[in-house]
């Protein structure tokens, strides 16, 4: 099995962490940004995007949340109960919503529009982080006592995007999430 992505953490990182946690044998195929236009035209990527997970039988799983959910299932990190599955998926998709907003902000050329997109991103991030805090409650993980692929998605936002961009001081604004991230690092 091969996890395919660019040479950065991004949308593939939570899936990669799930595979490592579950000791699932896999390779990582890193595509340099310079060769992406050529790779995109190759027919290798069903939705013309990465990450993908290429299985040994030739099956390609595309779309970051589908890749995460499948990797989580292989790693024993997918809830068995359908309601808990839906909750995990909802949490992972909330991160994808934030990633979409972050990319819109990053790619905006007009300075006034960029400012508005940053304000929207910051408001959404604060709202979602508050929702994550409520979801955690007094539990060690987002779905209670059992680790799931959703924990890795939220962790990647906190440890990756938040710590890299410094958009928000998670430790002071959301100490519950900072403690959660620290548990995930351990």
XYZ file of C-alpha atoms in Angstrom:
186
model
C 0.000 0.000 0.000
C 1.233 3.458 -0.897
C 0.149 6.819 0.556
C 0.715 9.486 -2.095
C 1.082 13.182 -1.281
C 3.264 16.252 -1.575
C 6.412 16.755 0.538
C 4.540 18.246 3.493
C 2.176 17.174 6.259
C -1.130 18.614 5.096
C -4.128 16.494 4.199
C -2.256 13.180 4.237
C -0.733 13.520 7.693
C -3.646 12.259 9.790
C -3.932 9.143 7.589
C -0.170 8.608 7.798
C -0.296 8.875 11.587
C -3.162 6.352 11.717
C -1.180 3.875 9.611
C 1.878 4.305 11.816
C -0.165 3.996 15.012
C -1.802 0.793 13.758
C 1.520 -0.582 12.486
C -0.055 -0.969 9.042
C 2.658 -1.675 6.445
C 2.765 1.108 3.889
C 5.056 3.260 1.797
C 4.897 7.012 1.319
C 5.247 8.249 -2.244
C 6.142 11.924 -2.196
C 5.351 13.897 -5.338
C 7.486 17.013 -5.803
C 5.443 20.133 -6.506
C 7.422 20.658 -9.709
C 6.206 17.367 -11.189
C 2.576 17.726 -10.072
C 1.208 19.124 -13.370
C 2.648 16.124 -15.243
C 1.472 13.658 -12.579
C -2.000 15.209 -12.558
C -2.403 14.415 -16.274
C -1.157 10.829 -15.868
C -4.531 9.292 -15.003
C -3.132 8.084 -11.681
C -5.365 10.378 -9.605
C -9.134 9.793 -9.960
C -10.099 13.282 -8.751
C -6.941 15.044 -9.958
C -5.868 15.572 -6.360
C -3.829 14.060 -3.567
C -3.695 12.414 -1.122
C -4.483 9.008 -2.481
C -3.955 5.567 -1.075
C -2.875 3.014 -3.676
C -3.643 -0.522 -2.579
C -1.578 -3.523 -3.625
C -4.389 -4.785 -5.902
C -4.369 -1.515 -7.896
C -7.374 0.057 -6.169
C -6.947 3.787 -5.585
C -8.731 5.494 -2.715
C -8.993 9.227 -3.275
C -10.213 12.235 -1.303
C -8.475 13.025 1.963
C -11.292 12.077 4.338
C -11.942 8.766 2.548
C -8.208 8.038 2.749
C -8.239 8.923 6.452
C -11.300 6.796 7.184
C -9.873 3.782 5.342
C -6.465 4.148 7.007
C -8.239 4.477 10.356
C -10.222 1.295 9.667
C -7.055 -0.644 8.833
C -5.412 0.680 11.985
C -8.329 -0.296 14.236
C -9.261 3.370 14.727
C -12.720 3.361 13.148
C -15.663 3.073 15.518
C -17.814 -0.038 15.145
C -21.078 1.666 16.086
C -22.707 3.519 13.128
C -23.510 6.577 15.256
C -19.916 6.790 16.507
C -18.725 6.368 12.890
C -20.883 9.334 11.888
C -19.501 11.413 14.765
C -15.920 10.578 13.779
C -16.619 11.454 10.173
C -18.259 14.733 11.199
C -15.206 15.704 13.248
C -12.814 14.860 10.398
C -14.948 16.827 7.940
C -14.870 19.862 10.241
C -11.103 19.927 9.771
C -11.572 19.696 6.003
C -13.901 22.721 6.187
C -11.145 24.680 7.914
C -8.535 23.522 5.401
C -10.756 24.748 2.541
C -11.082 28.156 4.181
C -7.340 28.310 4.865
C -6.593 27.568 1.209
C -9.067 30.201 0.032
C -7.328 32.713 2.283
C -3.857 31.645 1.163
C -4.691 31.811 -2.544
C -6.594 35.106 -2.474
C -4.770 37.864 -4.386
C -7.030 40.825 -3.577
C -5.921 42.297 -0.230
C -9.416 43.391 0.876
C -10.904 39.997 0.036
C -7.940 38.301 1.724
C -8.608 40.239 4.930
C -12.270 39.147 4.898
C -11.289 35.524 4.270
C -8.867 35.624 7.190
C -11.602 37.007 9.464
C -13.948 34.232 8.314
C -11.280 31.588 8.857
C -10.477 32.848 12.345
C -14.173 32.938 13.320
C -14.751 29.436 11.938
C -11.646 28.096 13.647
C -12.721 29.538 16.990
C -16.232 28.121 16.565
C -14.995 24.644 15.557
C -12.434 24.558 18.337
C -15.170 25.410 20.823
C -17.226 22.558 19.375
C -14.262 20.200 19.726
C -13.850 21.226 23.375
C -17.527 20.389 24.020
C -17.097 17.069 22.212
C -14.069 16.210 24.349
C -15.696 17.130 27.622
C -13.752 15.305 30.341
C -12.804 12.445 27.995
C -9.269 11.703 26.843
C -10.412 11.455 23.197
C -13.109 12.990 21.047
C -15.339 9.912 21.114
C -14.748 9.075 24.755
C -12.166 6.631 26.027
C -11.264 5.119 22.663
C -8.903 6.694 20.165
C -10.303 7.134 16.638
C -9.190 8.454 13.267
C -11.039 11.690 14.124
C -8.556 12.330 16.930
C -5.740 12.248 14.401
C -7.578 14.701 12.118
C -8.134 17.210 14.935
C -4.603 16.662 16.227
C -3.154 17.443 12.807
C -5.041 20.744 12.705
C -3.812 21.647 16.186
C -0.236 20.371 15.877
C 0.227 21.112 12.202
C -1.717 24.100 10.944
C -2.112 25.986 14.241
C 1.466 25.497 15.363
C 2.902 26.359 11.936
C 0.771 29.419 11.168
C 0.519 30.718 14.744
C -3.013 31.893 13.851
C -4.187 31.143 17.364
C -2.503 30.421 20.675
C -4.215 27.118 21.380
C -2.647 26.756 24.820
C -4.123 29.982 26.184
C -7.359 30.119 24.141
C -8.267 26.417 24.341
C -6.302 24.684 27.120
C -8.490 21.562 26.829
C -7.394 21.175 23.194
C -3.778 21.898 24.091
C -3.924 19.082 26.676
C -5.551 16.814 24.073
C -2.755 17.585 21.578
C -0.167 16.824 24.223
C -1.827 13.435 24.907
C -1.771 12.704 21.191
C 1.949 13.516 20.970
C 2.644 11.051 23.806
